[in-house]
Short mmCIF file of C-alpha atoms and ligand atoms in Angstrom, two decimals:
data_model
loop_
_atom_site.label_atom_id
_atom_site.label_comp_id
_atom_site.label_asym_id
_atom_site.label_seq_id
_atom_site.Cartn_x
_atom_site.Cartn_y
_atom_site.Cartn_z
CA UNK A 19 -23.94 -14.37 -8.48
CA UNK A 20 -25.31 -12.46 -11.52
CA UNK A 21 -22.66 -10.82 -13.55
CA UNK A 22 -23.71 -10.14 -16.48
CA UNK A 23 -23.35 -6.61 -17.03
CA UNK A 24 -19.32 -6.68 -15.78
CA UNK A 25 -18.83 -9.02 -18.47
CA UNK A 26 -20.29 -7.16 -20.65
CA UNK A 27 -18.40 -4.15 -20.10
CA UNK A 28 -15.04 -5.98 -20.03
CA UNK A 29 -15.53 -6.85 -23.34
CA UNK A 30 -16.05 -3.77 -24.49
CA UNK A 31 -13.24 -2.03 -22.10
CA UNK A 32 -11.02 -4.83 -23.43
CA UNK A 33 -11.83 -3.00 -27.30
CA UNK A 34 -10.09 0.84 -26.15
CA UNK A 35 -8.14 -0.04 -23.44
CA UNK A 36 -5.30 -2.73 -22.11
CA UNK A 37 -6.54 -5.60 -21.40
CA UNK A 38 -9.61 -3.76 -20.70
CA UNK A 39 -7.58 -1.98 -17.65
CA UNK A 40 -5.96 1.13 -16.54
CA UNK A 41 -3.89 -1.17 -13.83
CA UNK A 42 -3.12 -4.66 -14.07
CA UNK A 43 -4.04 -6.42 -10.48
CA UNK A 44 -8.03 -4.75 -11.68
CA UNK A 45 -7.87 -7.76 -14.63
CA UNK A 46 -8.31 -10.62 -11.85
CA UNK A 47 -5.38 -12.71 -13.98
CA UNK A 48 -4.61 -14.59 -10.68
CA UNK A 49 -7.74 -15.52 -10.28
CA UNK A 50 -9.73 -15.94 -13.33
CA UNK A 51 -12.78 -15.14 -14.25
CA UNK A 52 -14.28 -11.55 -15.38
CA UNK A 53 -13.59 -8.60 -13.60
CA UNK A 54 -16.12 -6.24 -11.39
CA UNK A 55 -16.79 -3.24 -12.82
CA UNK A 56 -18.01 -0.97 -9.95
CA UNK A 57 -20.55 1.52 -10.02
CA UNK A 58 -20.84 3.22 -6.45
CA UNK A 59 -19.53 3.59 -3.10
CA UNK A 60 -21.06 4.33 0.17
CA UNK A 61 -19.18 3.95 3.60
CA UNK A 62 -18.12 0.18 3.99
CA UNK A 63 -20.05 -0.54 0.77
CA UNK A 64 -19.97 -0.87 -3.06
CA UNK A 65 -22.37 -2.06 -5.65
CA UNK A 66 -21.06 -2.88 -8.97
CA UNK A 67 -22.80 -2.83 -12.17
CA UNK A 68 -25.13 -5.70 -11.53
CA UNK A 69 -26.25 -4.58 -8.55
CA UNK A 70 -24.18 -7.00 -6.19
CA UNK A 71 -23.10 -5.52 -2.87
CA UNK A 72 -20.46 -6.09 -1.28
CA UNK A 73 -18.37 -5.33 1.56
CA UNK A 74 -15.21 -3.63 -0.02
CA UNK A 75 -11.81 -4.73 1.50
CA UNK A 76 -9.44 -3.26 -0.73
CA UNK A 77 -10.32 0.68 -0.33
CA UNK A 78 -8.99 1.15 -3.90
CA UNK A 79 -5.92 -0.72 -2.41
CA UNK A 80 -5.50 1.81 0.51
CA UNK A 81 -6.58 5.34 -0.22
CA UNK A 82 -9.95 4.85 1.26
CA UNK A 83 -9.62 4.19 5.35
CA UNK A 84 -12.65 6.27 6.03
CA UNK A 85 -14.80 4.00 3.23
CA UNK A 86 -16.24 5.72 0.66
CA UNK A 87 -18.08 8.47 0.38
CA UNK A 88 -17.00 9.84 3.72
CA UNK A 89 -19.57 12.98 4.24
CA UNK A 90 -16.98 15.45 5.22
CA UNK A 91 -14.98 14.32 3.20
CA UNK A 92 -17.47 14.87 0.14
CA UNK A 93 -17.81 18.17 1.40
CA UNK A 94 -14.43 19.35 1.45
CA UNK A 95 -14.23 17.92 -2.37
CA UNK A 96 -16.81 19.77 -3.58
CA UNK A 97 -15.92 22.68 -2.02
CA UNK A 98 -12.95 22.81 -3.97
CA UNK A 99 -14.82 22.19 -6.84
CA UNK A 100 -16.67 24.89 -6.85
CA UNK A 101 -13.73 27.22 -7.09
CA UNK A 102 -11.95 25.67 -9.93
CA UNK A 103 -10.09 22.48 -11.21
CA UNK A 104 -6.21 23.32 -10.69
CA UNK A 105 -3.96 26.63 -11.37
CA UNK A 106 -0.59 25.43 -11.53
CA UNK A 107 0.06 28.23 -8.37
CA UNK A 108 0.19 28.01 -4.78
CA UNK A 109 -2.60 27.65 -2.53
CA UNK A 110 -3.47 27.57 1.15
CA UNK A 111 -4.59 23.71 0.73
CA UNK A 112 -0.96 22.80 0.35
CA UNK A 113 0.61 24.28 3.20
CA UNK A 114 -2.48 22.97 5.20
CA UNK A 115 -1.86 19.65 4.61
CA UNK A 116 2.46 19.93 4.65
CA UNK A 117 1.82 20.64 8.00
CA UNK A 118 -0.40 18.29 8.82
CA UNK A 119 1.76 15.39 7.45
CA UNK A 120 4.10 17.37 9.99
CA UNK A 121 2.48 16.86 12.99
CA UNK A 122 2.57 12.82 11.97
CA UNK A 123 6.18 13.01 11.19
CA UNK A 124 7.63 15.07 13.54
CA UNK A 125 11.10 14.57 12.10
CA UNK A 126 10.33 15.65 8.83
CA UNK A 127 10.97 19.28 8.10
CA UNK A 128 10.00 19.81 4.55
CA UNK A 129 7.51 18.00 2.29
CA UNK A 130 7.02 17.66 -1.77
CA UNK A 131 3.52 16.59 -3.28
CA UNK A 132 3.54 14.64 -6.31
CA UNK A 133 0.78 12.68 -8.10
CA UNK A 134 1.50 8.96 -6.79
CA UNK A 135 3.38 6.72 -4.48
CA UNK A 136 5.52 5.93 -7.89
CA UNK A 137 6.26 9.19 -8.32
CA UNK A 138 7.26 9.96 -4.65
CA UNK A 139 9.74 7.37 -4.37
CA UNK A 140 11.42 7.65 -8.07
CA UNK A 141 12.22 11.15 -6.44
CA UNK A 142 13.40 10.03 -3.66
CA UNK A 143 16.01 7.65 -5.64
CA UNK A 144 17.37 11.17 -7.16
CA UNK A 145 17.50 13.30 -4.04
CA UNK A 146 19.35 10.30 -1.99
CA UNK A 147 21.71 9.61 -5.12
CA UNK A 148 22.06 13.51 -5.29
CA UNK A 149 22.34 13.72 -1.48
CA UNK A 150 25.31 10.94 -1.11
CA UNK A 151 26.94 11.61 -4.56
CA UNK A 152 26.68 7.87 -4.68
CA UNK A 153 24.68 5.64 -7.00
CA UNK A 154 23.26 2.35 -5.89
CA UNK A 155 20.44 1.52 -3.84
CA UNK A 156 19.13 -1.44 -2.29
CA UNK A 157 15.66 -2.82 -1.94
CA UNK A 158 14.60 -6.26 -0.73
CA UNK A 159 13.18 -8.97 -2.63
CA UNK A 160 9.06 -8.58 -2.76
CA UNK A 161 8.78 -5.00 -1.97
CA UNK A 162 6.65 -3.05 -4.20
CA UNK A 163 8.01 1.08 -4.31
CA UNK A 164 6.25 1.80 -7.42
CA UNK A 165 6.76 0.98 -11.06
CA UNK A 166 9.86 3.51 -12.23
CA UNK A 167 12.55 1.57 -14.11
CA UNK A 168 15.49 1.29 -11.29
CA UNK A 169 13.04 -0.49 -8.82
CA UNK A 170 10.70 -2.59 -10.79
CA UNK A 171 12.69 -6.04 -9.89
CA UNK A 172 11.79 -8.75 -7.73
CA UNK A 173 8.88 -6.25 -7.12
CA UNK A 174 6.38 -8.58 -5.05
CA UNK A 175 2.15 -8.39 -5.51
CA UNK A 176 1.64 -7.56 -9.68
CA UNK A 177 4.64 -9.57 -10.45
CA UNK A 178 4.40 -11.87 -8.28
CA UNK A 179 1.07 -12.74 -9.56
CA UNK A 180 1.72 -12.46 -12.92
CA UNK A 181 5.22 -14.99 -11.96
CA UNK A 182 7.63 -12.61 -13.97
CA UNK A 183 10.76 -11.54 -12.31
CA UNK A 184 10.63 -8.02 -13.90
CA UNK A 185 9.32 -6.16 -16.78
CA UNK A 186 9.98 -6.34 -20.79
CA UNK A 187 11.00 -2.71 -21.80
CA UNK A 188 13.25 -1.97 -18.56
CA UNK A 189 17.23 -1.48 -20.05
CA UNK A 190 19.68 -4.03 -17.84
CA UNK A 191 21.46 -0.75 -17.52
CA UNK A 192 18.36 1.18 -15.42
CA UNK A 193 18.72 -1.69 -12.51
CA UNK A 194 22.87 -2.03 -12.88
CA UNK A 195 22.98 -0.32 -9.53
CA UNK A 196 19.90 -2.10 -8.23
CA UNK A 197 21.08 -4.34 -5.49
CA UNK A 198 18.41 -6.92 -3.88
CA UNK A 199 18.35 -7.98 -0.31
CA UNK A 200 16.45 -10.49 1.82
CA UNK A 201 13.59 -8.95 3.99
CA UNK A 202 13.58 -9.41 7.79
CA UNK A 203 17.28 -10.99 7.08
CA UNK A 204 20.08 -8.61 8.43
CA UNK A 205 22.96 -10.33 7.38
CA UNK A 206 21.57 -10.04 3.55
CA UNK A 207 22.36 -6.68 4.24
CA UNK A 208 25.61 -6.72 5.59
CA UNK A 209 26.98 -8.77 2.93
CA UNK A 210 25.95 -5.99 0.40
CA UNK A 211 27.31 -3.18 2.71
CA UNK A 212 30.91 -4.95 2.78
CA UNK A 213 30.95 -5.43 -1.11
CA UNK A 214 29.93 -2.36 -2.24
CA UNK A 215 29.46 -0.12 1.18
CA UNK A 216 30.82 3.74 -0.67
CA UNK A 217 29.07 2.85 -3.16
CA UNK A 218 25.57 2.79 -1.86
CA UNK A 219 22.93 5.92 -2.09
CA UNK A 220 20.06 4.23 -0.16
CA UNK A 221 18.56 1.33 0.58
CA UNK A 222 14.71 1.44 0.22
CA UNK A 223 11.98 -0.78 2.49
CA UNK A 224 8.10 -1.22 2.93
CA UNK A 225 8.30 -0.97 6.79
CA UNK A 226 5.70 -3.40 6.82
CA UNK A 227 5.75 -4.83 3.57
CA UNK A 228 2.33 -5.14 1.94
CA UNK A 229 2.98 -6.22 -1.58
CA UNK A 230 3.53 -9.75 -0.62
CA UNK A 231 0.94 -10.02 1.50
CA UNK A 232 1.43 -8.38 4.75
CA UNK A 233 4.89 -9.27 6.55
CA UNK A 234 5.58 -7.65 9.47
CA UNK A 235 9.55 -7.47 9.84
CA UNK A 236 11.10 -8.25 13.24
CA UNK A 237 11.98 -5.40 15.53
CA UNK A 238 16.05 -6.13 15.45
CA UNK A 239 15.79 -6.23 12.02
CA UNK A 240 14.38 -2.88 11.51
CA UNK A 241 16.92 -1.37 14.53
CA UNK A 242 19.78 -2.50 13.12
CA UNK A 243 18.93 -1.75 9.13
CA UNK A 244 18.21 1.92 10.52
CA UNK A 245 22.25 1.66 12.39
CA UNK A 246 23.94 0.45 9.72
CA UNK A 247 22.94 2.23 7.44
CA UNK A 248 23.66 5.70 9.49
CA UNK A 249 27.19 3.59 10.30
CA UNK A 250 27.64 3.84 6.15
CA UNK A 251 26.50 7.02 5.08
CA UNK A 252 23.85 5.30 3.90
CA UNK A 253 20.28 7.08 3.58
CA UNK A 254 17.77 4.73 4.73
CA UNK A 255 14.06 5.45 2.40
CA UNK A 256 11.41 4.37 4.29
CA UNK A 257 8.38 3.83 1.94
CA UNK A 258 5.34 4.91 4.10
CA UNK A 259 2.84 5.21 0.86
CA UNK A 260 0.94 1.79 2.35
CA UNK A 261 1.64 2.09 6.14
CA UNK A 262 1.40 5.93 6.52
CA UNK A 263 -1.86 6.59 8.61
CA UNK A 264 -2.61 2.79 8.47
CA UNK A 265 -1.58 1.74 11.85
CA UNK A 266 -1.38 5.21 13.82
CA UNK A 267 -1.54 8.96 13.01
CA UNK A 268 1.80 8.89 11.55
CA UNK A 269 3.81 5.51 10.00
CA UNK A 270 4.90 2.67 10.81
CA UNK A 271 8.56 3.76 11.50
CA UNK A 272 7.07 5.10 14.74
CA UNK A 273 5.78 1.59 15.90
CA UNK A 274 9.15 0.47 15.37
CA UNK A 275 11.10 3.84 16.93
CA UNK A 276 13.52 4.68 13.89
CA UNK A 277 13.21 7.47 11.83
CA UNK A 278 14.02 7.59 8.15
CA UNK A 279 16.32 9.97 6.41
CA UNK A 280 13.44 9.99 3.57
CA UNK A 281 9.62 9.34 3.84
CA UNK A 282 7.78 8.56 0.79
CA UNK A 283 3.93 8.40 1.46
CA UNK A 284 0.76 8.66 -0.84
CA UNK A 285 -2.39 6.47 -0.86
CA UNK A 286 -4.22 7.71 2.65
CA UNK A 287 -2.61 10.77 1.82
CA UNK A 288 -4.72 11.69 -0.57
CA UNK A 289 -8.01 10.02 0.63
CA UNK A 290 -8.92 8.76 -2.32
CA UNK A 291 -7.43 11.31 -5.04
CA UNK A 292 -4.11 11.25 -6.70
CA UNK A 293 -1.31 12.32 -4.23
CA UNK A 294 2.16 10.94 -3.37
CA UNK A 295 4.68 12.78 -1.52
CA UNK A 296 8.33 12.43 -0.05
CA UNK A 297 9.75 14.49 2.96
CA UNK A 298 12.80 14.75 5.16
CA UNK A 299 14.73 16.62 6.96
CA UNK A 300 15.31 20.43 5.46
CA UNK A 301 19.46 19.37 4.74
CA UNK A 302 18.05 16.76 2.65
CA UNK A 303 15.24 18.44 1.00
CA UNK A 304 16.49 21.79 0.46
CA UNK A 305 18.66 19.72 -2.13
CA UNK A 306 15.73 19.89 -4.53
CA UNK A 307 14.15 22.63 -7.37
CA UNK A 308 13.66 25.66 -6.64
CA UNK A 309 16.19 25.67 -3.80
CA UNK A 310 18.92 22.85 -4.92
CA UNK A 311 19.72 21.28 -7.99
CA UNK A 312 17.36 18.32 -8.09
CA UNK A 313 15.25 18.85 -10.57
CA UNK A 314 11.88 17.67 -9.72
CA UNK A 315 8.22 19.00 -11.01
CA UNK A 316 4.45 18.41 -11.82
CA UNK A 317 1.19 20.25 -13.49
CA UNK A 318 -0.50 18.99 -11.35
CA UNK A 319 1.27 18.56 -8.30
CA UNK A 320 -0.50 19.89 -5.05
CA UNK A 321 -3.66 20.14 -6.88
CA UNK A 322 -6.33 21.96 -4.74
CA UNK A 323 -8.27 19.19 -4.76
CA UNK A 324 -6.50 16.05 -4.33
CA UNK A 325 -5.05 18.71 -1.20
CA UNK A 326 -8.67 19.18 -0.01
CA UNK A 327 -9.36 15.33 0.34
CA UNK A 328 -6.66 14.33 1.81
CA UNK A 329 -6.43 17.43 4.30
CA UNK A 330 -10.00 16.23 5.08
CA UNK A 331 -9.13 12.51 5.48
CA UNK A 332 -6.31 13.35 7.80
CA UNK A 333 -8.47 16.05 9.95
CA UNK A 334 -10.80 12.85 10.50
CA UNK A 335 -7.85 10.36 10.86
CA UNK A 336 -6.88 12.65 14.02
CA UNK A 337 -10.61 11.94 15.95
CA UNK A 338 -10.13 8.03 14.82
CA UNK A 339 -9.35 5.39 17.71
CA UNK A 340 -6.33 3.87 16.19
CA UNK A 341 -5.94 1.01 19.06
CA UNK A 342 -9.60 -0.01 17.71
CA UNK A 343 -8.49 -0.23 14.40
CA UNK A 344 -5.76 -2.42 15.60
CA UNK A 345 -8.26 -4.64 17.77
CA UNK A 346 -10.00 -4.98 14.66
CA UNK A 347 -7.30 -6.36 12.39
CA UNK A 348 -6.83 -8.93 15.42
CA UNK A 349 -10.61 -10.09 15.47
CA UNK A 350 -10.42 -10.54 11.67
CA UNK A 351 -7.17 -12.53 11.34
CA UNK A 352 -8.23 -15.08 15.05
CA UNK A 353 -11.40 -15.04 12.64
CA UNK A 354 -9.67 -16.32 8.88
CA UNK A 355 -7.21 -18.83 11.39
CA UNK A 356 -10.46 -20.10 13.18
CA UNK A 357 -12.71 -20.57 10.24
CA UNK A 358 -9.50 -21.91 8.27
CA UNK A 359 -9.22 -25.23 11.32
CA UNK A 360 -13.04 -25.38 11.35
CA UNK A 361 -12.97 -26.66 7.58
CA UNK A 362 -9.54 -28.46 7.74
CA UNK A 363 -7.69 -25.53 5.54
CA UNK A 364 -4.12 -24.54 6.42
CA UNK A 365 -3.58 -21.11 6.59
CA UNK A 366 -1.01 -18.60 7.73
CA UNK A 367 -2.50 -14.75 8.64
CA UNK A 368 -0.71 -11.65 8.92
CA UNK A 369 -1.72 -8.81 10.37
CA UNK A 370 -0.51 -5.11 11.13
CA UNK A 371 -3.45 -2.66 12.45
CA UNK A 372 -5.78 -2.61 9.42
CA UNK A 373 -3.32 -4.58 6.93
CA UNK A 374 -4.25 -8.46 7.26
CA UNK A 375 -4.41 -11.24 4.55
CA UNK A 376 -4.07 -15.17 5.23
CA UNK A 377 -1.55 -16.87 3.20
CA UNK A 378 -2.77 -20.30 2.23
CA UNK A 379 0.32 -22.14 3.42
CA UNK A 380 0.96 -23.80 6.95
CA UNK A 381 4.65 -22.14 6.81
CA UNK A 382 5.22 -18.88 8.81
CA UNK A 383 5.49 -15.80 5.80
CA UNK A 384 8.62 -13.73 6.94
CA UNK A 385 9.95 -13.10 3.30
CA UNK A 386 9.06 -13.14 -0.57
CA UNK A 387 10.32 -16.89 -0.08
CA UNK A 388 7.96 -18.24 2.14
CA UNK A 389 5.35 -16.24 1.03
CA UNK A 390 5.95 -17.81 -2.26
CA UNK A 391 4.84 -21.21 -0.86
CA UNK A 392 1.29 -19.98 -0.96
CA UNK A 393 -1.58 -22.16 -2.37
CA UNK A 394 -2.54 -19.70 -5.35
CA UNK A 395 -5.19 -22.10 -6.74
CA UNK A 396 -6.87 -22.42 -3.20
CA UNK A 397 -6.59 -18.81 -3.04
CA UNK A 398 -8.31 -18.05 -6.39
CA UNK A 399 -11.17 -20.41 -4.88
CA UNK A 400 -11.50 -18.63 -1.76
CA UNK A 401 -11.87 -15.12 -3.68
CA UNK A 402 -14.73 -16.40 -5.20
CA UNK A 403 -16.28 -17.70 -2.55
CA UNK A 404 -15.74 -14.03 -0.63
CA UNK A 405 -17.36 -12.42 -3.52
CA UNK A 406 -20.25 -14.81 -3.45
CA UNK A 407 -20.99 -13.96 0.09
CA UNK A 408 -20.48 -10.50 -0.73
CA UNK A 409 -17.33 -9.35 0.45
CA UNK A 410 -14.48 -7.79 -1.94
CA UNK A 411 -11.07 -8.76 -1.44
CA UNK A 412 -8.27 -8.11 -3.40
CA UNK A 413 -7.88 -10.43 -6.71
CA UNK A 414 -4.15 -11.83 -5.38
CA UNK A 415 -2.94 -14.07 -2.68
CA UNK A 416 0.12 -11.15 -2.41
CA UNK A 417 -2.34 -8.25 -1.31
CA UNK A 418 -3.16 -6.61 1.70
CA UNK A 419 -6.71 -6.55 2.73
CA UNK A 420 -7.14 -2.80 3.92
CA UNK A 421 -10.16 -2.39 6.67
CA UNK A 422 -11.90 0.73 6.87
CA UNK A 423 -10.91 2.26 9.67
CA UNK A 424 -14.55 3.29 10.73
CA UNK A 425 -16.22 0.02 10.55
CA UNK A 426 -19.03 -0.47 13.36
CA UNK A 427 -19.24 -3.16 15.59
CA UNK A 428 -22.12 -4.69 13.93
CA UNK A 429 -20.16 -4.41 10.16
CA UNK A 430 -17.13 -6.26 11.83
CA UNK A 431 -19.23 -8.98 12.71
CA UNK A 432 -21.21 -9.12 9.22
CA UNK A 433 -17.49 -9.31 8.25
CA UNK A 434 -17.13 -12.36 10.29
CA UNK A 435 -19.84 -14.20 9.22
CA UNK A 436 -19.14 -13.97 5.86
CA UNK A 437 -15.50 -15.03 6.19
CA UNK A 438 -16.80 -18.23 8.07
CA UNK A 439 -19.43 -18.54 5.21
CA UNK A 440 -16.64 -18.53 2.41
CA UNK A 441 -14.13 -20.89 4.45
CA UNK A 442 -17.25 -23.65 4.56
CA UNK A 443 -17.67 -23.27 1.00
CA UNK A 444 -14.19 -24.43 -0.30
CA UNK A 445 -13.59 -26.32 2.56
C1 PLP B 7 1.10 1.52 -3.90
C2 PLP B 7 2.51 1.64 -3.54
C3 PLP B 7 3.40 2.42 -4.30
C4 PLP B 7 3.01 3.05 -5.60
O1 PLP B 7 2.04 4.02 -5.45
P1 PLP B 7 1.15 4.43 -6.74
O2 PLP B 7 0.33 5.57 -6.24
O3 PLP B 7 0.38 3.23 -7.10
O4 PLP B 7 2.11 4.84 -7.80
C5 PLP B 7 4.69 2.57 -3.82
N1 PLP B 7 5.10 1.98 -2.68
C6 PLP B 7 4.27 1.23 -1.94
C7 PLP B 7 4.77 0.63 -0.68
C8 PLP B 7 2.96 1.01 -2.35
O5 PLP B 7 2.16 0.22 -1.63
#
């Protein structure tokens, strides 16, 4: 594989910018080597700056179900274009797509945009903390929610590659009131409900997590964290900014029938451009600026068109066959666990609708713990090999693969093949 022109451009990226990054996961540090640097996008595809193609399986690590380049989606973006960039007033865009998110979440009265999933849930910690006059929160050991201060520990898929149990620069007293708590493991919970029960805001989960690698929780687990938690006063933040739209036209809360007190979403959201959002019910919400004291704002929040491509990915999410989709993440994963016995490698692979990645350990991954166990070097290998045979995964063993959601039959099975290929080349 020629790659000459990436490396050159990482070198020179690596002159004006961090590590020659704007993100750190783009830097393949897990798994060596020099970094693509892209140049295009069309439906399932992307060519990078050698001309490689490849099959991309990250969709800029969600945003992009539809692929890239979706045509109506194009269309709606440069129809907003042509208008102007961004006014810092209302527009018809916004309440367009509030309602739409609406429709998915049925529960959810009211609806804030922000710029990311970050920025989403780092409201959300005020507005529950505001909501319950109480100040801890919970979150559970390899969930990702974003990289503000009071949640960036034991924060799965960057860290976790990078082996670092936090970040330099983070005061002790901005996670004080950060309590962890096993995933999938109920009783974790409980025993931090009976120490410090009235003292507890919200506790905060990926409802399938996704920044481990995908690990789909068990169903008790999720029913009873959503009754406790209503037992205690205790808002329960369900962080839909991976799942929501992923696995249905709504979240994943739905496939598990509990309803949060507070949604945070982004990624799909905004099909590609820089949204986040967080919703709930209007007792909760009407807590926030202009209406309530929580004071919460953006320039460019809502921006036309970040609201025109995402109202534009959801109108086409609504005429998409999500139990497809779902068949789809099934033929991939029998695929990695078939190739994986063919050439004697042991693998473990999740899946939830379009979210799949195998974990190269024999141990079933129901926690940061066991996922943990994972072969990293193996995994690094197998990357490799996927580029080679020209399909783009993510550069970590702790990141979902996201399928487009519009793949043909015929792409699925390229897919296929290529997996196979890969497997026979490190095995
Ligand atoms: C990606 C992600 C975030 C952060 O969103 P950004 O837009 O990257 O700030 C938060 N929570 C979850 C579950 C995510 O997957």
């Amino acid at each position: 594989m020629k790659l000459e022109q990436s490396k050159r451009l990482f070198e020179r990226a690596k002159k004006s910018m961090v590590g020659g990054v704007n993100s750190p996961v783009r830097a393949f540090n897990s798994v060596g080597g020099s970094p693509l640097f892209i140049d295009k996008g069309e439906g399932i595809y992307i060519t990078d700056v050698d001309g490689n193609e490849y099959i991309d399986l990250i969709g800029s690590y969600g945003p992009l179900i539809l692929g890239h380049a979706h045509p109506e989606v194009s269309k709606a973006v440069k129809a907003a274009v042509e208008k102007s960039f961004t006014y810092g007033a209302s527009t018809l865009g916004e309440i367009e797509l509030s309602e739409l998110v609406k429709v998915a979440f049925p529960h959810m009265d009211k609806v804030r945009f922000v710029n990311s999933g970050t920025e989403a849930v780092l409201s959300a910690i005020r507005l529950a903390r505001a909501y319950t006059g109480r100040n801890k929160i919970v979150k559970f050991a390899g969930c990702y929610h974003g990289h503000s201060d009071a949640l960036l520990v034991a924060a799965g898929s960057g860290l976790m590659t990078l082996g670092i149990p936090g970040s330099k620069g983070v005061p002790a007293d901005a996670v004080k009131d950060t309590l962890i708590a096993n995933y999938n493991d109920i009783e974790s919970v409980k025993a931090i409900i009976e120490k410090y029960g009235k003292e507890i805001a919200a506790i905060f989960i990926e409802p399938v997590a996704g920044n481990m690698g995908v690990v789909v929780p068990e169903q008790a687990f999720m029913t009873q964290l959503r009754a406790i938690t209503k037992e205690h006063g205790i808002l329960l933040v369900i962080d839909e900014v991976m799942t929501g739209f992923r696995s249905k036209f709504g979240g994943a809360q739905d496939y598990f029938g509990i309803e949060a007190d507070i949604t945070c979403m982004g990624k799909v959201i905004g099909g590609g451009m820089p949204v986040g959002a967080y919703g709930a019910r209007a007792e909760i919400m009407d807590l926030v600026s202009p209406l309530g004291g929580v004071y919460q704002a953006g320039t460019l929040s809502g921006n036309p068109i970040a609201m025109a491509c995402g109202l534009a990915t959801l109108k086409e999410l609504q005429k998409q066959d999500y139990e497809r989709a779902d068949w789809m993440g099934k033929e991939i994963k029998t695929c990695l666990e078939e190739a994986a016995v063919k050439y004697g490698i042991e693998v473990t692979v999740n899946q939830f609708g379009l979210m799949v990645n195998p974990f190269f350990t024999k141990e079933p991954v129901t926690n940061f713990e066991t996922a943990s166990k994972s072969d990293t070097e193996l995994f690094s290998k197998f990357f490799w090999a996927m580029a080679e045979n020209g399909l783009y995964i993510p550069p970590s063993q702790f990141e979902s693969w996201f399928l487009p959601i519009n793949m043909t039959d015929q792409e699925l099975n390229k897919v296929k093949t290529r997996i196979v290929k890969a497997f026979e080349a490190i095995g």
